[in-house]
Coordinates of C-alpha atoms and ligand atoms in Angstrom, one line a residue:
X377 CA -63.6 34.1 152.8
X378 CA -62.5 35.8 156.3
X379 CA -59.9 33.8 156.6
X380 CA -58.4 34.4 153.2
X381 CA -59.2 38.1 153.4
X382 CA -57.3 38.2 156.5
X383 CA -54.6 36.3 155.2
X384 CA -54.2 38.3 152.0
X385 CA -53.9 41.4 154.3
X386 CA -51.6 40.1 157.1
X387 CA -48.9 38.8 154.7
X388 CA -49.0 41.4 152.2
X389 CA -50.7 39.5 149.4
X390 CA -53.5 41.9 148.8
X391 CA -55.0 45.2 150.7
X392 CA -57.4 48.1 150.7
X393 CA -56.4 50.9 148.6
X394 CA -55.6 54.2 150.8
X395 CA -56.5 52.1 154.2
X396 CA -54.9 55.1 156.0
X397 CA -57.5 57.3 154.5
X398 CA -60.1 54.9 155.8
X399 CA -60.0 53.5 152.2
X400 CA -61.7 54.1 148.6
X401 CA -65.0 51.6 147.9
X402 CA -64.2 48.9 144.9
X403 CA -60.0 49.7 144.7
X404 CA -57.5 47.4 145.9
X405 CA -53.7 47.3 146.2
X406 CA -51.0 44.5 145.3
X407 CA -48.7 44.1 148.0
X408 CA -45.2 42.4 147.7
X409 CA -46.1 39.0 147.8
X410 CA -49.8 39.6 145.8
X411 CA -48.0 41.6 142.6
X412 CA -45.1 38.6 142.3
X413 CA -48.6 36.2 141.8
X414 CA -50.8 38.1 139.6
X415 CA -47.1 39.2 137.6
X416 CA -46.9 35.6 137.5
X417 CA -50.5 35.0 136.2
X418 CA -50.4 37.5 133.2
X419 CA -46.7 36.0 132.6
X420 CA -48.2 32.7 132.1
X421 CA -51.4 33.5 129.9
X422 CA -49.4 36.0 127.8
X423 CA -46.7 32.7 127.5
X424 CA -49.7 30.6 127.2
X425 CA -51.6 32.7 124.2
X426 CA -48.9 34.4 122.6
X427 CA -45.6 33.8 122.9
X428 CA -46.2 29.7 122.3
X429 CA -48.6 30.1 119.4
X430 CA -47.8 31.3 116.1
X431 CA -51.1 32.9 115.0
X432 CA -51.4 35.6 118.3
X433 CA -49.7 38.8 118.1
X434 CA -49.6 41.1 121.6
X435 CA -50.9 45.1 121.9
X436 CA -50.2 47.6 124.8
X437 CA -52.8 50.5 124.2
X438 CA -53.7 53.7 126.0
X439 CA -56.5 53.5 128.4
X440 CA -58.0 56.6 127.7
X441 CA -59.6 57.0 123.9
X442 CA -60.9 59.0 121.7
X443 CA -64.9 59.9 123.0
X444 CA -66.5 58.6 119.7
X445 CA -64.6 54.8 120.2
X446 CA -67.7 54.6 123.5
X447 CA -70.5 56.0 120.8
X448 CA -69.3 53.6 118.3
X449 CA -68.6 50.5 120.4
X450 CA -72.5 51.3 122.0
X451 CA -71.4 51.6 125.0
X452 CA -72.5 55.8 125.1
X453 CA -76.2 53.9 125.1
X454 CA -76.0 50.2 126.4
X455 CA -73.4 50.4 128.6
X456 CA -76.3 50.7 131.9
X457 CA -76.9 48.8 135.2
X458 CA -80.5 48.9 136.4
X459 CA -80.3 50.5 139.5
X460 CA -83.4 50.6 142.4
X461 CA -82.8 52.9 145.8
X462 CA -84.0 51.8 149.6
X463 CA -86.2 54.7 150.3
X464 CA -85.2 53.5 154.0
X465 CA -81.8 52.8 154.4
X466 CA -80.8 54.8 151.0
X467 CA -78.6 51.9 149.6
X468 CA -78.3 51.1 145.7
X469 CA -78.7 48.2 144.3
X470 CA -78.3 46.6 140.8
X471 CA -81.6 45.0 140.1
X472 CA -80.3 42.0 138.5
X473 CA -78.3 41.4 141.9
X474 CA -81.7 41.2 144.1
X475 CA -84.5 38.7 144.4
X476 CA -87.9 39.6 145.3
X477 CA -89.1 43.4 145.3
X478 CA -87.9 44.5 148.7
X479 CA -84.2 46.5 150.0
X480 CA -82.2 43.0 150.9
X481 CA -80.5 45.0 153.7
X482 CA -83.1 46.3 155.1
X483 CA -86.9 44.7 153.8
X484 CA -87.8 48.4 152.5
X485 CA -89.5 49.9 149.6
X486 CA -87.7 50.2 146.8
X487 CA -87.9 52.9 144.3
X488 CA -88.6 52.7 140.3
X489 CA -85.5 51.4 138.3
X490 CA -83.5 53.5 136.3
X491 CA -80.5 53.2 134.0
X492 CA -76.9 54.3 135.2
X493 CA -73.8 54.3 132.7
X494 CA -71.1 52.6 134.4
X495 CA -68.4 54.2 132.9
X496 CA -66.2 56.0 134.4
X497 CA -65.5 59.5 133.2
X498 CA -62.8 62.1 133.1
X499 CA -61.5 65.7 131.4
X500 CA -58.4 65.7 129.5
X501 CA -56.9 69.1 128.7
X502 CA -55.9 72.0 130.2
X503 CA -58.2 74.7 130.2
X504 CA -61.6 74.3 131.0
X505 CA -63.5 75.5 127.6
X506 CA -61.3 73.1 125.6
X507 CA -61.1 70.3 127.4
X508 CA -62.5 67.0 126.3
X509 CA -65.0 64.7 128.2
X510 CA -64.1 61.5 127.9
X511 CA -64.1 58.1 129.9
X512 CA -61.6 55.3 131.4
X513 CA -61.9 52.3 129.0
X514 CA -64.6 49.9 130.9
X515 CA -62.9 47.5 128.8
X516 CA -58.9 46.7 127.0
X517 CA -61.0 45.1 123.7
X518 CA -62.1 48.3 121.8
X519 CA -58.8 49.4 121.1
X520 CA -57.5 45.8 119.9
X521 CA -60.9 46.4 117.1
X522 CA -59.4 50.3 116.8
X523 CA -56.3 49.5 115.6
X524 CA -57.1 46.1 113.8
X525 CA -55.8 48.1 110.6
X526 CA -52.7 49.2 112.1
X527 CA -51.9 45.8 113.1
X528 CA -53.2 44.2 110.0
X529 CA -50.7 46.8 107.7
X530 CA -47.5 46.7 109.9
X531 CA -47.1 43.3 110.9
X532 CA -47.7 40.0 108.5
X533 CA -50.7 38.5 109.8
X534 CA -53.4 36.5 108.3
X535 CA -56.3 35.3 109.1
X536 CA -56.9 33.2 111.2
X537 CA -55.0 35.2 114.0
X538 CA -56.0 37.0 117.0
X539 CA -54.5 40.0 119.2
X540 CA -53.7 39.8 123.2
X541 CA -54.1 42.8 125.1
X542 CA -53.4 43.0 129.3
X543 CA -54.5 45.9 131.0
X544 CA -56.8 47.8 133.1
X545 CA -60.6 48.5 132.7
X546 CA -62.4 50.6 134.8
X547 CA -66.1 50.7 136.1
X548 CA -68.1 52.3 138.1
X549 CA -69.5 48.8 139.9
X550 CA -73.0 49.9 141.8
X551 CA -72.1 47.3 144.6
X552 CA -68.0 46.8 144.6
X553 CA -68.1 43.4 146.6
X554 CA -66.8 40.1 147.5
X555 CA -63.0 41.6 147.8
X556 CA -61.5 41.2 144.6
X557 CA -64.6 40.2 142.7
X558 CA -65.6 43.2 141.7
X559 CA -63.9 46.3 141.9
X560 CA -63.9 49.4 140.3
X561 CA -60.4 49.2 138.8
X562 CA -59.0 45.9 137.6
X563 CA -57.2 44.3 134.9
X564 CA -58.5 42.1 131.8
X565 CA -56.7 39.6 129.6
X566 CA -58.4 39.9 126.5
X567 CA -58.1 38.4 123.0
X568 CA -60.1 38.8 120.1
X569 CA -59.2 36.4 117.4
X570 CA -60.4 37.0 113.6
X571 CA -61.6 34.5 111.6
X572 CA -63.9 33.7 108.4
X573 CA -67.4 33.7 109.4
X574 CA -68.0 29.7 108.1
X575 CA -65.1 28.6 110.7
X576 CA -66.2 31.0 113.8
X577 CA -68.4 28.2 115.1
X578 CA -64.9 25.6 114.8
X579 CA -63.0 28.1 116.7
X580 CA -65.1 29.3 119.3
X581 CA -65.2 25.2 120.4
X582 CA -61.4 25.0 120.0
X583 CA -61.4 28.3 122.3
X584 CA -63.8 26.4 125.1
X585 CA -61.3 23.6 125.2
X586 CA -58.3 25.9 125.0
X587 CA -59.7 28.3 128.4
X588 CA -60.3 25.1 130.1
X589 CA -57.2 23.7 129.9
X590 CA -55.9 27.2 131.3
X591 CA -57.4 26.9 134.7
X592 CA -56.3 23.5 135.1
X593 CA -53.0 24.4 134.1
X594 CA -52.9 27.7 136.2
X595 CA -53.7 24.7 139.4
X596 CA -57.9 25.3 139.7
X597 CA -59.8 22.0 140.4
X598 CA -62.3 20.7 137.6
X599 CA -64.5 20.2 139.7
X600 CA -65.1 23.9 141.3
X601 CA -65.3 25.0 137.6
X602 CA -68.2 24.8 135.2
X603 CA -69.5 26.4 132.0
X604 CA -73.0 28.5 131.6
X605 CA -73.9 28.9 128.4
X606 CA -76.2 32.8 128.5
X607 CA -79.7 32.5 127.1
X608 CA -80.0 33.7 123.4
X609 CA -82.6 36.3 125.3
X610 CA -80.2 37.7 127.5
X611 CA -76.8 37.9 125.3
X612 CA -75.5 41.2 124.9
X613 CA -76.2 43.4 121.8
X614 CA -73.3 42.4 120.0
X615 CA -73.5 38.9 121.0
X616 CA -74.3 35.6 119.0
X617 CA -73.4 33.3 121.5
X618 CA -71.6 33.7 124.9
X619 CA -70.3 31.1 127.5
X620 CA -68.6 31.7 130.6
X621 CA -66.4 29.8 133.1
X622 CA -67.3 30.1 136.4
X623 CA -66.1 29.3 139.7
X624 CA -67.1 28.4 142.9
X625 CA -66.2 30.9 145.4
X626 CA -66.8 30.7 149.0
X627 CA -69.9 32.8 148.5
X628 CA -71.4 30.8 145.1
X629 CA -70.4 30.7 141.8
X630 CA -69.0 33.6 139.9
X631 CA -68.0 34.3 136.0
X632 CA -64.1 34.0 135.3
X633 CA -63.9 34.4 131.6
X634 CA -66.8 35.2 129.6
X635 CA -66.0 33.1 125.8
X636 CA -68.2 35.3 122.7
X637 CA -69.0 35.2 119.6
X638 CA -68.8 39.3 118.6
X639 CA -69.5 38.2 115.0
X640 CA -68.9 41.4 112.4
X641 CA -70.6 43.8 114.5
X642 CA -67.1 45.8 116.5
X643 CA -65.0 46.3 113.4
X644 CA -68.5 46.9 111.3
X645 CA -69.0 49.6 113.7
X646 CA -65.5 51.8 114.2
X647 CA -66.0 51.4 110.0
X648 CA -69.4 52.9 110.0
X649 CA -68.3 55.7 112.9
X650 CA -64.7 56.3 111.6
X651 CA -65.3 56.1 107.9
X652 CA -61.8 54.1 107.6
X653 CA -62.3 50.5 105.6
X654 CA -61.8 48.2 108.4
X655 CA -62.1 44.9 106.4
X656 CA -59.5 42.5 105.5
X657 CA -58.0 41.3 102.7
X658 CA -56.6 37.7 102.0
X659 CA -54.2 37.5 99.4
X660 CA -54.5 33.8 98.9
X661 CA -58.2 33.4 98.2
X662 CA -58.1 37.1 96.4
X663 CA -61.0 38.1 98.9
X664 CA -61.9 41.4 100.9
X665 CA -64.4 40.8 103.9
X666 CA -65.1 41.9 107.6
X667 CA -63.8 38.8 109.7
X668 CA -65.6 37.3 112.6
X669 CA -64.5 37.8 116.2
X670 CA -64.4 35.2 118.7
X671 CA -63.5 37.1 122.3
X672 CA -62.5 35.0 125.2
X673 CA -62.0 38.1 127.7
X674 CA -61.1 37.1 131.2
X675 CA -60.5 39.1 134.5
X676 CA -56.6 38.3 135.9
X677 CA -58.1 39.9 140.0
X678 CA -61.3 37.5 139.7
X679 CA -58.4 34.8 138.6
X680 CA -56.0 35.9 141.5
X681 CA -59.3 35.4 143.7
X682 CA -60.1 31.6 142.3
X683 CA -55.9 30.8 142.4
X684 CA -56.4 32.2 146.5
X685 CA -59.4 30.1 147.4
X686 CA -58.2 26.9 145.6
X687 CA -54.5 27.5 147.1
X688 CA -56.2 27.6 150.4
X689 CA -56.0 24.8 152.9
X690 CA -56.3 23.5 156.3
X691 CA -54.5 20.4 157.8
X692 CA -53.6 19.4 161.3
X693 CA -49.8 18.2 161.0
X694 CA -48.9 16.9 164.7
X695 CA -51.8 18.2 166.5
X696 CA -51.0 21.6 164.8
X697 CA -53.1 23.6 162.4
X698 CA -50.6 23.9 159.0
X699 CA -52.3 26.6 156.9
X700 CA -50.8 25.8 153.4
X701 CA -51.5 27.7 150.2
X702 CA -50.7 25.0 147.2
X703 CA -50.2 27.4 144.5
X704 CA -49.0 25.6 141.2
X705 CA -45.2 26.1 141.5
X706 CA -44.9 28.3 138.6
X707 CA -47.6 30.9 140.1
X708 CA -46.3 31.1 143.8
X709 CA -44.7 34.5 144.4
X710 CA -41.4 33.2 146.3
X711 CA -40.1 29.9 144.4
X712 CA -37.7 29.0 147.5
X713 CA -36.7 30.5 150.6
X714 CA -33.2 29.7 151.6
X715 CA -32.7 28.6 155.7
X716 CA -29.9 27.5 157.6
X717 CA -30.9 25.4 159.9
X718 CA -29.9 27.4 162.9
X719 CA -27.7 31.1 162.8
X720 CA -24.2 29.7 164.2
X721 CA -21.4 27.6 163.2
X722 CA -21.4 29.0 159.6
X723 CA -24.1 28.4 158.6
X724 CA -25.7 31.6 158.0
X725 CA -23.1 32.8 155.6
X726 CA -23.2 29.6 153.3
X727 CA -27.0 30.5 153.1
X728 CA -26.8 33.6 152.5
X729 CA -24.1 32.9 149.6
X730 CA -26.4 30.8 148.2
X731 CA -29.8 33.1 148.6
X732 CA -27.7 35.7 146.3
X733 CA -26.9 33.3 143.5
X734 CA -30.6 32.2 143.5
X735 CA -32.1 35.5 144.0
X736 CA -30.7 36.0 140.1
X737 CA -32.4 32.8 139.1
X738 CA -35.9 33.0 140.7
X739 CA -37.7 34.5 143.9
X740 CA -36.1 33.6 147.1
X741 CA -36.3 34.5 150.5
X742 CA -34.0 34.3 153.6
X743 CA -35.0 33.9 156.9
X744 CA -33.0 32.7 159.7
X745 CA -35.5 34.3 162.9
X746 CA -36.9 31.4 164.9
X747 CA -37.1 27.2 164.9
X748 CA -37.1 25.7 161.8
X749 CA -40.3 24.3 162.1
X750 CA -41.9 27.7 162.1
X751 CA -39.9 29.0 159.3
X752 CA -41.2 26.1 157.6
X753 CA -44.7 26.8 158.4
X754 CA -44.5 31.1 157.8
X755 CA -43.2 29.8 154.2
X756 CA -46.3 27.7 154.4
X757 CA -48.6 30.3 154.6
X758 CA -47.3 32.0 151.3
X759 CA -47.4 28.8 149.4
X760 CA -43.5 29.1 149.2
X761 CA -43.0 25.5 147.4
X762 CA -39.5 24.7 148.2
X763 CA -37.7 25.2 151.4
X764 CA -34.0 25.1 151.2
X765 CA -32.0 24.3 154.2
X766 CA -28.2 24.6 154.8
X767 CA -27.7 22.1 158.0
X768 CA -23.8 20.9 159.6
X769 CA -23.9 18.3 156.5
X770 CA -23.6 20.9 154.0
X771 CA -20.0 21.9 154.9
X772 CA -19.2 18.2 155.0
X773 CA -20.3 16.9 151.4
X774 CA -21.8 20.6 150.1
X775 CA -25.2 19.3 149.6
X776 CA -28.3 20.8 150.9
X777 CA -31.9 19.5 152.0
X778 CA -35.2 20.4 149.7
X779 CA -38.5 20.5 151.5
X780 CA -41.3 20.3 149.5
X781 CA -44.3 22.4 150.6
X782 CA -47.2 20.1 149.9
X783 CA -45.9 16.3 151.0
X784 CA -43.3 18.1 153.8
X785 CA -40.9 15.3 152.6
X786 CA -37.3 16.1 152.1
X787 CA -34.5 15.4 149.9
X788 CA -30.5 16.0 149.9
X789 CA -29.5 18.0 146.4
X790 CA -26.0 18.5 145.6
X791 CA -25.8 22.8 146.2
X792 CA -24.3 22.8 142.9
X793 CA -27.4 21.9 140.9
X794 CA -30.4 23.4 143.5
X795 CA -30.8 26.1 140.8
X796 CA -31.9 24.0 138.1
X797 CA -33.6 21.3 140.6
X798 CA -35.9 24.7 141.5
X799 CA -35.8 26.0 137.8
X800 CA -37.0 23.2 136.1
X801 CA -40.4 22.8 138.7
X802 CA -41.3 26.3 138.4
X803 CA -40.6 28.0 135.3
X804 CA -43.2 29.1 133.5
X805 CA -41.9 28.8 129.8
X806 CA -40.6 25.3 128.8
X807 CA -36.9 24.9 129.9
X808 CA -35.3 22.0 128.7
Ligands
ATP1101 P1 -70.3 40.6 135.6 O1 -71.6 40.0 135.0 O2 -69.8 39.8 136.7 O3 -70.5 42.1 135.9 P2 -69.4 40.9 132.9 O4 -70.2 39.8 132.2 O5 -69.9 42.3 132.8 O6 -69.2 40.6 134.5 P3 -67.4 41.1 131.0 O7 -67.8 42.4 130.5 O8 -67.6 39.8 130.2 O9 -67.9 40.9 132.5 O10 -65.8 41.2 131.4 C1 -64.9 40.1 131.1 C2 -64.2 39.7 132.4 O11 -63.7 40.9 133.1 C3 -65.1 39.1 133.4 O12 -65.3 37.7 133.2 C4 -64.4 39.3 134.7 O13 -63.4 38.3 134.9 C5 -63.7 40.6 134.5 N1 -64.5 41.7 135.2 C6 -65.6 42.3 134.7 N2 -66.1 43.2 135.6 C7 -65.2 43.2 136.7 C8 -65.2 43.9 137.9 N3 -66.0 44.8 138.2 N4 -64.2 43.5 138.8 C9 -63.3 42.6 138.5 N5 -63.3 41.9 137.3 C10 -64.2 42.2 136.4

């Protein structure tokens, strides 16, 4: 986990939030190469879950709602960690984080438990008698449930279907840790799909298989992912069944996605709190009910963080340590940096020309400081999968070489057609 934290920080994937103010506990910042992989990331679940399927439709909403939208969705009342104080070393703790009775820092006495709302909260308004109290959404789903009506009356769905929402979620996390993990501000891809009740059990399976073959698309290994299926004791309030892909992270397993059955209770709610009707009504069985919501709501930073640790790898290439990140070619933030193989004899300006034609295409990057062999290796580091290099045969025949990141082997491509040789291996929607 060092190393990757280091990494992260030292080639601008991924660093504190305000580091020159000595940084901010649980907020972390996207730097150039980190925002071209998690932009990448949502890209691909939004192609994935939306824009491929026929029954998802996509929502953008405010963060900030009305007050009553926290009363209704229970989160006013259930929305608590269980927190315990070191009467020695004064740290917090969640009590669901610690084994045993005593401070895990420290082997002090703890004090009695009590509840904390971890929602954040906030004034909107002007003036100080009028303005509202109100909180940053600690999750995107509430407003997909808000406007289910809206959706339903301005856009020809039925049901089945589900709505997509990216965006951020806010919480105020008693421990922030494990970098990424769990932060205080971070984005969720969320979906709630609607069905009838009697087929909610049919599509919460098809969901399971549909989130697995996600991960393994996105490049995770099967075998550092498993399912957990959560105790009918411990499910949340609004839960009748939740399961949750996790991952194995350097420091244990951790949830990805969490995969629930929500049954009637959201929409039954805003209806109760709003008074507007929020049912449903199917024109082809002549039918009005309250469909069932199957939520698979996954975090895209704890996805960034699996993507890093997978990418990650060690190898000693002639008695050198290689440090390679093997993102899937679709997710890596530069698709193919552009070298000639040394400055001189015109070379530079033939690569150059060619990094601005690409540049319009997909990612590149062109670097002509040092031996070719380290140029190779810095694009390496940033999982860069194809390395394009104008040598002394290019201005004979106009073809260049392609270096492929993971099996370092090489190729010649005609220059002509290196746009679609790269395009093709690392678009994210199907080109043909
Ligand atoms: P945890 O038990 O780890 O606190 P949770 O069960 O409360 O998570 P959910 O409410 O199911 O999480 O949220 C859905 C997804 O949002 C999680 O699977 C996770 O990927 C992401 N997520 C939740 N809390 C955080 C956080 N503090 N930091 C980063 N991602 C988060």
């Amino acid at each position: 986990m060092e190393k990757l934290v280091s990494l992260c920080k030292r080639k601008g994937f991924i660093f504190q939030s305000s580091g020159i103010y000595g940084g901010i506990n649980g907020c972390w910042d996207f730097g150039p190469l980190g925002v071209e992989l998690k932009r990448n990331l949502k890209e691909h679940w939004w192609y994935t879950f939306v824009l491929s399927r026929d029954d998802m439709v996509g929502l953008d909403a405010s963060i900030i709602m009305h007050p009553q939208v926290w009363v209704a969705s229970g989160h006013v009342d259930e929305f608590h960690d269980i927190l315990v104080d070191c009467k020695e070393c004064k740290k917090r703790f969640r009590q669901d984080h610690i084994e045993g009775d005593r401070c895990p820092e420290c082997g002090g006495e703890l004090s009695e438990p009590r509840a904390f709302n971890s929602m954040l909260r906030t004034r909107m308004g002007v003036s100080e008698d009028t303005a509202v109290e109100t909180y940053l959404r600690p999750e995107t789903c509430q407003s997909i449930f808000v406007d289910f009506k809206e959706v339903c009356s301005s856009y020809r769905v039925k049901i089945p279907f589900g709505i997509a929402q990216i965006g951020k979620s806010f919480r105020n996390e008693v421990n922030p840790r494990n970098f990424i993990f769990r932060s205080r501000e971070f984005e969720q891809m969320e979906i709630e799909f609607f069905c009838r009740e009697e087929e909610a059990a049919a599509w919460f399976d098809r969901w399971r298989q549909e989130i697995w073959n996600w991960y393994r698309d996105i490049g995770l290994r099967e075998e550092n992912m498993r399912w957990y299926e959560h105790p009918k004791e411990t499910l949340a309030h609004y839960s009748r069944r939740t399961v949750d892909v996790e991952y194995e992270f350097p420091f244990g397993w951790g949830e990805l996605q969490g995969l629930a059955n929500r049954g009637v209770y959201d929409l039954s709610q805003h209806s109760r709190h709003s008074g507007k009707d929020l049912s449903f009504f199917d024109v082809e069985k002549n039918e009005r009910y309250v469909p069932t919501v199957i939520e698979p709501s996954a975090g895209a930073d704890r996805t960034v963080l699996a993507i890093l640790c997978d990418a990650y790898h060690e190898e000693t290439v002639k008695d050198e340590l290689r440090v390679v990140m093997r993102f899937a070619p679709k997710l890596a933030p530069i698709k193919a940096a552009v070298l000639p193989l040394v400055k001189k004899d015109g070379l530079a300006e033939i690569a150059v020309d060619l990094e601005k034609r690409l540049r319009r295409k997909f990612t590149t990057y062109y670097d002509h400081a040092g031996a070719i062999g380290r140029r190779y290796r810095r694009q390496d580091e940033i999982g860069t999968p194809f390395c394009i290099c104008v040598d002394h045969q290019t201005k004979e025949d106009e073809t260049v070489t392609v270096r492929h990141r993971d099996s370092m082997e090489q190729e010649r491509v005609a220059m002509a057609e290196v746009d679609a040789y790269v395009l093709k291996r690392v678009s994210i929607r199907d080109v043909c």
